[in-house]
Short mmCIF file of C-alpha atoms in Angstrom, two decimals:
data_model
loop_
_atom_site.label_atom_id
_atom_site.label_comp_id
_atom_site.label_asym_id
_atom_site.label_seq_id
_atom_site.Cartn_x
_atom_site.Cartn_y
_atom_site.Cartn_z
CA MET Z 144 0.20 -0.26 -0.17
CA LYS Z 145 1.15 3.58 -0.70
CA ILE Z 146 0.09 6.95 0.38
CA LEU Z 147 0.92 10.20 -1.47
CA PHE Z 148 2.95 12.43 1.38
CA VAL Z 149 2.79 16.32 1.30
CA LEU Z 150 5.74 17.34 3.56
CA PRO Z 151 4.69 21.07 4.25
CA LEU Z 152 7.14 21.99 7.05
CA ALA Z 153 10.16 21.97 8.27
CA ILE Z 154 13.19 21.26 11.27
CA GLY Z 155 15.88 24.49 10.48
CA ALA Z 156 15.01 23.70 6.62
CA LEU Z 157 14.52 19.99 6.74
CA THR Z 158 11.14 18.51 6.31
CA LEU Z 159 9.63 17.59 8.78
CA VAL Z 160 5.33 17.17 10.19
CA SER Z 161 4.85 19.72 12.39
CA GLY Z 162 6.04 23.45 13.55
CA CYS Z 163 8.93 25.20 11.98
CA ASN Z 164 10.83 28.22 12.13
CA ASP Z 165 12.82 29.02 9.09
CA ASN Z 166 16.92 28.71 9.91
CA ASP Z 167 18.94 30.60 6.96
CA ASN Z 168 21.82 28.99 8.67
CA ASN Z 169 21.44 25.61 7.13
CA SER Z 170 22.02 27.25 3.83
CA ASN Z 171 22.58 23.76 2.08
CA ALA Z 172 19.98 21.88 4.01
CA PRO Z 173 16.95 20.49 1.36
CA GLU Z 174 14.04 23.21 -0.17
CA VAL Z 175 11.06 22.08 1.34
CA THR Z 176 8.69 20.96 -1.51
CA PRO Z 177 5.76 18.39 -1.82
CA ALA Z 178 7.07 14.95 -2.30
CA GLU Z 179 6.72 14.54 -6.15
CA THR Z 180 6.00 10.53 -5.69
CA SER Z 181 4.44 8.05 -3.63
CA GLN Z 182 5.85 7.34 -0.70
CA PRO Z 183 5.52 4.18 1.40
CA LEU Z 184 2.96 4.54 4.58
CA ILE Z 185 5.17 5.55 7.62
CA GLN Z 186 5.40 2.82 10.30
CA LEU Z 187 7.59 3.75 13.10
CA GLY Z 188 7.11 0.20 14.85
CA PRO Z 189 7.69 0.17 18.75
CA ARG Z 190 11.05 1.07 18.74
CA PRO Z 191 10.82 4.81 19.38
CA TYR Z 192 8.49 4.45 22.30
CA PHE Z 193 10.17 2.07 23.86
CA LEU Z 194 13.25 4.58 24.16
CA VAL Z 195 11.17 7.45 24.92
CA ASN Z 196 9.99 5.78 27.61
CA ASP Z 197 12.89 4.56 29.09
CA MET Z 198 14.04 8.15 29.14
CA ASP Z 199 14.93 10.06 32.19
CA ASP Z 200 11.70 11.86 33.51
CA GLY Z 201 12.00 15.85 32.12
CA GLU Z 202 10.39 18.07 29.49
CA LEU Z 203 12.07 16.00 26.90
CA LYS Z 204 10.65 13.08 27.24
CA ASN Z 205 6.59 14.73 28.15
CA ALA Z 206 7.32 16.58 25.02
CA LEU Z 207 8.16 13.25 22.79
CA GLN Z 208 5.33 11.17 24.56
CA ALA Z 209 3.03 13.80 23.82
CA CYS Z 210 4.09 13.19 19.99
CA GLU Z 211 3.19 10.12 20.04
CA SER Z 212 -0.42 10.36 18.63
CA LEU Z 213 0.45 12.43 15.54
CA PRO Z 214 0.50 10.73 12.40
CA PRO Z 215 4.30 10.10 11.20
CA ALA Z 216 5.74 11.64 8.02
CA SER Z 217 9.20 11.21 5.82
CA SER Z 218 11.92 13.70 7.25
CA ASN Z 219 14.89 15.15 5.43
CA PHE Z 220 16.71 15.27 8.88
CA SER Z 221 16.24 11.53 9.11
CA ILE Z 222 19.00 10.06 7.36
CA ALA Z 223 19.16 6.01 6.31
CA HIS Z 224 22.71 4.98 7.65
CA ARG Z 225 22.96 2.11 4.86
CA GLY Z 226 19.41 1.42 5.23
CA ALA Z 227 18.40 -0.56 8.40
CA PRO Z 228 21.04 -2.02 9.40
CA LEU Z 229 20.58 -2.50 12.69
CA GLN Z 230 17.74 -5.56 11.53
CA LEU Z 231 18.11 -5.67 7.49
CA PRO Z 232 21.23 -6.42 5.95
CA GLU Z 233 22.44 -3.28 4.76
CA HIS Z 234 22.65 -2.14 1.27
CA THR Z 235 19.79 -4.43 0.14
CA ARG Z 236 16.79 -3.54 -0.92
CA GLU Z 237 14.99 -4.76 1.54
CA SER Z 238 17.09 -2.57 3.79
CA TYR Z 239 16.40 0.52 2.27
CA VAL Z 240 12.45 0.10 2.22
CA ALA Z 241 12.25 -1.15 5.59
CA ALA Z 242 14.10 2.59 6.25
CA ALA Z 243 11.42 4.47 4.04
CA LYS Z 244 8.54 2.44 5.68
CA MET Z 245 10.45 4.39 8.67
CA GLY Z 246 10.03 7.51 7.52
CA ALA Z 247 13.96 8.32 6.19
CA GLY Z 248 13.96 11.36 3.96
CA ILE Z 249 17.30 10.72 2.71
CA ILE Z 250 19.12 7.03 2.25
CA GLU Z 251 22.48 6.33 1.64
CA CYS Z 252 24.21 4.45 -0.71
CA ASP Z 253 27.82 3.30 -0.05
CA VAL Z 254 29.44 3.28 -3.90
CA ALA Z 255 32.45 0.86 -4.76
CA PHE Z 256 33.16 -0.65 -8.13
CA THR Z 257 33.50 -3.85 -9.37
CA LYS Z 258 36.25 -5.98 -11.53
CA ASP Z 259 34.13 -4.42 -14.86
CA ARG Z 260 33.98 -0.97 -13.23
CA GLN Z 261 30.84 -0.91 -12.32
CA LEU Z 262 29.35 1.00 -9.40
CA VAL Z 263 27.31 -0.89 -6.66
CA CYS Z 264 26.03 -0.17 -3.13
CA ARG Z 265 28.56 -1.88 -0.62
CA HIS Z 266 29.91 0.10 2.56
CA ALA Z 267 33.64 -1.13 1.41
CA GLN Z 268 35.07 -2.09 -1.46
CA ASN Z 269 36.92 -5.21 0.77
CA ASP Z 270 33.66 -6.13 3.00
CA LEU Z 271 32.19 -8.78 0.47
CA HIS Z 272 33.59 -11.32 3.10
CA THR Z 273 31.20 -10.20 5.68
CA THR Z 274 28.16 -8.43 4.49
CA THR Z 275 27.22 -11.35 1.41
CA ASN Z 276 27.69 -15.13 1.18
CA ILE Z 277 30.56 -14.61 -1.30
CA VAL Z 278 32.88 -17.17 0.53
CA ALA Z 279 29.77 -19.85 0.77
CA VAL Z 280 30.29 -19.66 -3.04
CA PRO Z 281 33.16 -22.30 -4.33
CA GLU Z 282 33.22 -20.27 -7.68
CA LEU Z 283 32.93 -17.32 -6.42
CA ASN Z 284 34.87 -17.36 -2.72
CA ALA Z 285 38.00 -18.93 -5.40
CA LYS Z 286 37.77 -15.01 -7.06
CA CYS Z 287 38.69 -13.61 -3.96
CA THR Z 288 41.73 -11.68 -2.83
CA LYS Z 289 41.81 -14.40 0.19
CA PRO Z 290 39.66 -16.80 0.08
CA PHE Z 291 38.52 -18.56 3.18
CA VAL Z 292 40.96 -20.08 5.30
CA PRO Z 293 39.19 -21.91 8.26
CA ALA Z 294 40.00 -21.81 11.86
CA ASN Z 295 42.75 -23.96 13.22
CA PRO Z 296 41.75 -24.24 17.39
CA GLY Z 297 45.28 -26.67 17.14
CA ALA Z 298 47.26 -23.78 15.69
CA GLY Z 299 45.61 -21.12 17.46
CA THR Z 300 44.61 -19.37 14.31
CA LYS Z 301 41.39 -17.59 13.35
CA ALA Z 302 39.37 -17.72 10.08
CA GLU Z 303 39.98 -15.45 7.58
CA ALA Z 304 38.99 -14.02 4.23
CA GLU Z 305 38.95 -11.03 2.68
CA CYS Z 306 36.91 -10.78 -0.80
CA ARG Z 307 36.65 -7.18 -2.57
CA THR Z 308 34.24 -5.73 -5.25
CA SER Z 309 37.31 -5.42 -7.63
CA ASP Z 310 37.21 -9.22 -7.54
CA ILE Z 311 34.47 -9.98 -9.50
CA THR Z 312 31.65 -8.44 -12.13
CA LEU Z 313 28.62 -6.45 -11.51
CA ALA Z 314 27.14 -10.17 -12.98
CA GLU Z 315 28.55 -11.80 -10.33
CA PHE Z 316 28.17 -9.44 -7.78
CA LYS Z 317 24.34 -9.31 -8.30
CA SER Z 318 24.19 -13.43 -8.05
CA LEU Z 319 25.33 -13.03 -4.05
CA ARG Z 320 23.20 -12.46 -1.40
CA GLY Z 321 23.29 -10.01 1.60
CA LYS Z 322 23.72 -10.86 5.19
CA MET Z 323 24.12 -8.76 8.72
CA ASP Z 324 27.49 -7.68 8.39
CA ALA Z 325 29.34 -9.62 10.74
CA PHE Z 326 31.60 -13.25 10.50
CA ASP Z 327 32.53 -16.13 13.12
CA GLU Z 328 36.44 -16.28 13.38
CA ASN Z 329 36.36 -19.54 14.75
CA ALA Z 330 34.73 -20.93 11.70
CA THR Z 331 35.89 -24.26 10.25
CA THR Z 332 33.69 -23.79 7.60
CA PRO Z 333 32.14 -21.55 5.13
CA GLU Z 334 28.53 -21.77 6.35
CA GLU Z 335 29.79 -21.09 9.86
CA TYR Z 336 31.88 -18.04 8.46
CA LEU Z 337 28.82 -16.52 7.82
CA GLY Z 338 27.40 -16.10 11.63
CA GLY Z 339 28.68 -14.39 14.23
CA THR Z 340 26.07 -11.59 14.03
CA ALA Z 341 25.90 -9.17 17.43
CA ASN Z 342 23.35 -10.33 19.83
CA TRP Z 343 21.88 -6.68 19.77
CA ARG Z 344 21.05 -7.57 16.26
CA THR Z 345 19.35 -10.19 14.49
CA ASP Z 346 19.16 -12.75 11.50
CA LEU Z 347 15.44 -12.87 11.44
CA TYR Z 348 15.13 -10.58 8.59
CA ALA Z 349 18.66 -11.72 6.67
CA THR Z 350 16.71 -14.41 4.81
CA GLU Z 351 15.90 -12.31 2.20
CA GLY Z 352 19.02 -9.50 1.03
CA THR Z 353 18.76 -8.36 -2.33
CA LEU Z 354 22.55 -6.51 -3.83
CA LEU Z 355 22.06 -3.71 -5.81
CA SER Z 356 23.64 -1.94 -8.18
CA HIS Z 357 24.24 2.03 -7.94
CA ARG Z 358 21.67 2.29 -10.51
CA GLU Z 359 19.40 0.53 -9.43
CA SER Z 360 19.62 2.20 -5.78
CA ILE Z 361 19.05 5.34 -7.55
CA GLU Z 362 15.77 3.91 -9.30
CA LEU Z 363 14.83 2.37 -6.11
CA ILE Z 364 14.82 5.66 -4.18
CA LYS Z 365 13.36 7.59 -7.01
CA GLU Z 366 10.56 5.10 -6.76
CA LEU Z 367 10.09 5.80 -3.01
CA GLY Z 368 9.94 9.72 -3.69
CA LEU Z 369 13.38 10.03 -1.71
CA LYS Z 370 17.23 11.82 -2.17
CA PHE Z 371 19.94 10.45 -2.34
CA THR Z 372 23.50 10.83 -0.37
CA PRO Z 373 25.53 8.72 -2.30
CA GLU Z 374 29.27 7.87 -0.47
CA LEU Z 375 32.15 7.26 -2.52
CA LYS Z 376 33.98 4.57 -0.72
CA THR Z 377 37.84 4.89 -0.39
CA PRO Z 378 39.31 2.47 -2.79
CA VAL Z 379 41.63 -0.26 -1.27
CA VAL Z 380 43.38 -0.95 -4.74
CA ASP Z 381 45.76 1.18 -6.06
CA MET Z 382 44.77 3.44 -8.00
CA PRO Z 383 44.89 4.25 -11.00
CA PHE Z 384 42.77 0.75 -11.01
CA GLU Z 385 44.44 -1.56 -13.75
CA GLY Z 386 46.20 1.59 -15.17
CA ASP Z 387 43.64 3.58 -16.05
CA TYR Z 388 40.70 3.97 -14.25
CA THR Z 389 41.27 7.18 -12.50
CA GLN Z 390 39.82 8.40 -8.64
CA GLU Z 391 38.55 11.45 -10.56
CA ASP Z 392 37.07 8.95 -13.10
CA TYR Z 393 35.53 6.99 -10.17
CA ALA Z 394 34.03 10.70 -8.75
CA ARG Z 395 32.75 11.58 -12.00
CA GLN Z 396 31.01 7.98 -12.74
CA MET Z 397 29.42 8.37 -9.57
CA ILE Z 398 27.70 11.57 -10.24
CA ASN Z 399 26.85 11.35 -14.18
CA GLU Z 400 24.69 8.38 -12.56
CA TYR Z 401 22.26 10.72 -11.43
CA ILE Z 402 22.92 13.10 -14.00
CA ALA Z 403 21.86 10.00 -16.44
CA ALA Z 404 18.71 9.32 -14.12
CA GLY Z 405 17.44 12.60 -14.39
CA VAL Z 406 18.43 13.24 -10.80
CA LYS Z 407 18.22 17.23 -9.66
CA PRO Z 408 21.18 18.12 -7.70
CA GLU Z 409 19.59 19.66 -4.62
CA ASP Z 410 18.14 15.88 -4.25
CA VAL Z 411 21.56 14.63 -3.58
CA TRP Z 412 24.55 15.00 -1.13
CA PRO Z 413 27.57 13.20 -2.49
CA GLN Z 414 30.24 12.24 0.09
CA SER Z 415 33.40 11.42 0.83
CA PHE Z 416 35.99 10.69 3.90
CA LEU Z 417 38.95 12.19 1.01
CA LEU Z 418 38.96 15.67 1.18
CA ASP Z 419 40.00 16.08 -3.08
CA ASP Z 420 36.70 13.88 -3.45
CA VAL Z 421 34.86 16.80 -2.64
CA VAL Z 422 37.11 19.43 -3.69
CA PHE Z 423 36.83 17.64 -7.35
CA TRP Z 424 32.76 17.80 -7.18
CA VAL Z 425 32.74 21.32 -6.14
CA ASN Z 426 35.08 22.49 -8.94
CA GLN Z 427 34.67 20.26 -11.73
CA MET Z 428 30.72 19.37 -10.99
CA PRO Z 429 29.49 22.40 -9.16
CA GLU Z 430 25.67 22.03 -9.06
CA PHE Z 431 26.34 18.54 -7.45
CA GLY Z 432 29.51 20.12 -5.10
CA ARG Z 433 26.98 22.49 -3.62
CA GLN Z 434 25.73 20.05 -1.28
CA ALA Z 435 29.36 18.09 -1.03
CA VAL Z 436 29.55 16.13 2.40
CA PHE Z 437 33.16 15.73 3.79
CA LEU Z 438 33.35 12.49 5.95
CA ASP Z 439 35.74 13.73 8.64
CA GLU Z 440 37.37 10.91 10.65
CA LYS Z 441 40.27 13.23 12.08
CA SER Z 442 41.53 12.80 15.62
CA ASN Z 443 40.14 15.63 18.24
CA ASP Z 444 43.79 16.74 18.12
CA PRO Z 445 43.90 20.84 18.81
CA ASP Z 446 44.66 21.18 15.08
CA ASN Z 447 41.74 19.29 13.89
CA VAL Z 448 38.79 21.23 16.02
CA SER Z 449 40.48 25.11 15.82
CA MET Z 450 38.86 27.83 13.58
CA ALA Z 451 41.97 27.69 11.70
CA TYR Z 452 40.98 23.71 10.25
CA MET Z 453 37.53 24.94 10.25
CA GLU Z 454 38.39 27.84 7.64
CA SER Z 455 40.73 25.40 5.94
CA LEU Z 456 37.58 23.51 4.70
CA THR Z 457 35.48 27.20 3.99
CA GLN Z 458 37.90 27.99 1.76
CA LYS Z 459 38.26 24.67 -0.37
CA GLY Z 460 34.61 25.18 -0.75
CA VAL Z 461 33.59 22.67 1.31
CA PRO Z 462 29.76 23.52 2.24
CA ILE Z 463 28.53 20.85 4.84
CA LEU Z 464 30.75 18.67 7.52
CA ALA Z 465 29.62 15.42 8.52
CA PRO Z 466 32.30 13.68 11.89
CA ALA Z 467 31.18 10.66 14.03
CA ILE Z 468 28.57 11.95 16.53
CA TRP Z 469 31.49 12.44 19.34
CA LYS Z 470 33.07 14.68 17.82
CA MET Z 471 30.32 17.13 18.24
CA LEU Z 472 29.67 16.68 21.64
CA THR Z 473 31.39 17.14 25.10
CA LEU Z 474 30.49 17.62 28.83
CA ASN Z 475 30.48 20.88 30.62
CA SER Z 476 31.34 20.76 34.46
CA HIS Z 477 27.77 19.84 35.54
CA GLN Z 478 28.12 16.51 33.21
CA GLU Z 479 25.52 17.95 30.80
CA ILE Z 480 25.91 17.28 26.94
CA VAL Z 481 26.68 20.20 25.41
CA PRO Z 482 28.62 21.50 22.18
CA SER Z 483 32.14 20.67 21.85
CA GLU Z 484 34.61 23.10 20.28
CA TYR Z 485 34.74 21.14 17.40
CA ALA Z 486 30.94 21.81 16.47
CA LEU Z 487 31.25 25.39 17.76
CA ASN Z 488 34.19 26.08 15.37
CA ALA Z 489 32.60 24.64 12.45
CA LYS Z 490 29.27 26.50 12.58
CA ALA Z 491 31.33 29.40 13.09
CA ALA Z 492 32.99 28.94 10.21
CA GLY Z 493 29.97 28.49 8.09
CA LEU Z 494 30.27 24.80 7.80
CA ASP Z 495 26.80 22.97 8.26
CA LEU Z 496 26.91 19.39 9.95
CA ILE Z 497 25.62 16.14 9.87
CA GLY Z 498 26.08 13.70 12.43
CA TRP Z 499 27.04 9.56 12.05
CA SER Z 500 25.71 6.93 13.35
CA LEU Z 501 22.82 6.65 15.58
CA GLU Z 502 21.80 2.93 16.87
CA ARG Z 503 24.92 1.81 15.37
CA SER Z 504 26.85 1.00 18.90
CA GLY Z 505 24.48 -1.71 20.45
CA PRO Z 506 22.30 -0.68 23.79
CA LEU Z 507 23.02 2.17 25.53
CA ALA Z 508 22.80 1.43 29.13
CA GLU Z 509 26.29 0.83 29.99
CA GLY Z 510 27.70 4.06 27.97
CA GLY Z 511 26.88 3.80 24.71
CA GLY Z 512 30.36 2.50 23.16
CA TRP Z 513 32.62 4.37 20.69
CA TYR Z 514 30.18 6.58 18.65
CA TYR Z 515 30.10 8.46 22.70
CA GLN Z 516 32.62 8.12 23.57
CA THR Z 517 32.98 11.93 24.78
CA ILE Z 518 29.86 11.86 26.45
CA ASN Z 519 30.14 8.01 27.89
CA ASP Z 520 29.80 9.70 31.82
CA ALA Z 521 25.93 11.08 31.11
CA ILE Z 522 24.96 8.06 29.42
CA ASN Z 523 22.97 5.18 31.34
CA ASN Z 524 20.05 4.17 29.67
CA ASP Z 525 18.42 3.59 26.08
CA GLY Z 526 16.38 6.41 26.15
CA ASP Z 527 19.74 8.62 26.36
CA ILE Z 528 19.50 8.45 22.89
CA TYR Z 529 16.70 10.74 22.55
CA LYS Z 530 19.44 13.49 24.61
CA VAL Z 531 21.87 13.03 22.70
CA ILE Z 532 19.53 14.01 19.10
CA ASP Z 533 18.09 16.43 21.16
CA VAL Z 534 21.34 18.11 21.93
CA LEU Z 535 22.73 17.61 18.24
CA ALA Z 536 19.52 19.43 16.57
CA GLN Z 537 18.74 21.80 18.78
CA ASP Z 538 22.46 23.26 20.89
CA VAL Z 539 25.14 22.00 17.35
CA GLY Z 540 22.19 22.87 15.00
CA VAL Z 541 22.85 19.45 12.50
CA ILE Z 542 21.19 19.54 9.45
CA GLY Z 543 21.06 15.55 9.65
CA ILE Z 544 21.37 12.47 11.77
CA PHE Z 545 22.84 9.31 10.29
CA SER Z 546 21.07 5.91 11.77
CA ASP Z 547 20.94 2.77 11.75
CA TRP Z 548 17.62 2.92 12.55
CA PRO Z 549 15.75 5.78 10.99
CA ALA Z 550 12.27 5.26 12.89
CA THR Z 551 14.04 7.16 16.09
CA THR Z 552 15.69 10.04 14.16
CA THR Z 553 11.70 10.56 12.48
CA HIS Z 554 10.19 10.24 15.78
CA TYR Z 555 12.20 13.11 16.97
CA ALA Z 556 11.74 15.12 14.08
CA ASN Z 557 8.04 14.75 13.29
CA CYS Z 558 7.68 15.59 16.89
CA MET Z 559 10.31 18.73 17.54
CA GLY Z 560 9.75 22.08 15.72
CA LEU Z 561 12.50 24.32 16.07
#
């Protein structure tokens, strides 16, 4: 069943179901326009409400509880990180559709290339051994950079494999089945190696995992009436690949597939961890470069949080900076979560911010793990995820948040007018 959603309101300049004040600082946020195609009926499921009920008592909890009766709607503030990989195999048709049904307004395809230089959706060029069933397909396992090697308990060695998209053709890639991103290091058979899913995830929905080329992801997301944030994955092979396929060829090819599909530049947020890719789009493909996203994984050394660093990015034309959540947050003297120096300097330099990634560290009851490392001491229950979202949205002023389970962010976006 499909229903046409008209998305009339905004958070900052981002689409919401209720309440808005235009935020001129979010210059790279999407314009508010009616959906041009039908979208799935939005169904947030029980998780957002479970998390709200787990929150500490206070105004934020009361506000989110009061919004539970609102009809949910898609929001560009809610960005699907690889689809919905908390419970469904990442970068698969099923995972993207699930994310759309949870109200993600923007869906991510991480882009890698195959041996025949076709673009596909994979988080890394060399993750096929953990995200697909390739090691259990003998003829394709044999083509892997490092075919499956079983564990040897007697010798104390662990199971190993490395399979790259560039090891196989697009047709061979399409013959594989997506699975939850995991492996069993103690496996003695290929079938055992496919296990290892974390106990806070599930294999319940991993019986189907339809892999997608980048072009197919574009068509699917268009059909869903949503927007795009492709990430050009850093190659693990030497570039130029096979001597003549350069990094610029790769970066240009990704954008050209949107042009060929008739996608408007304002509906695309191209990303890369390589600053040179972002600068290339800004200078060589400026219509798409206006919303280019630099994914920042630098450490929080003083030089990497300074105003000089932020201004160096704006001088290169970078419009949007996307760090891990922890880089934008810190604790004040009262152990309250507040914007970090990094976030304050980025905003002062004129950079828009996007955060990654919620719902990726497992339960937050024990401090939240790597993604919350600067604020672990202020986190003691799963409901604290909404405290984190609230500070990112209201105090840091991010224009969107990646999540492995977009319903959580969608509920906040639907509820809170800025």
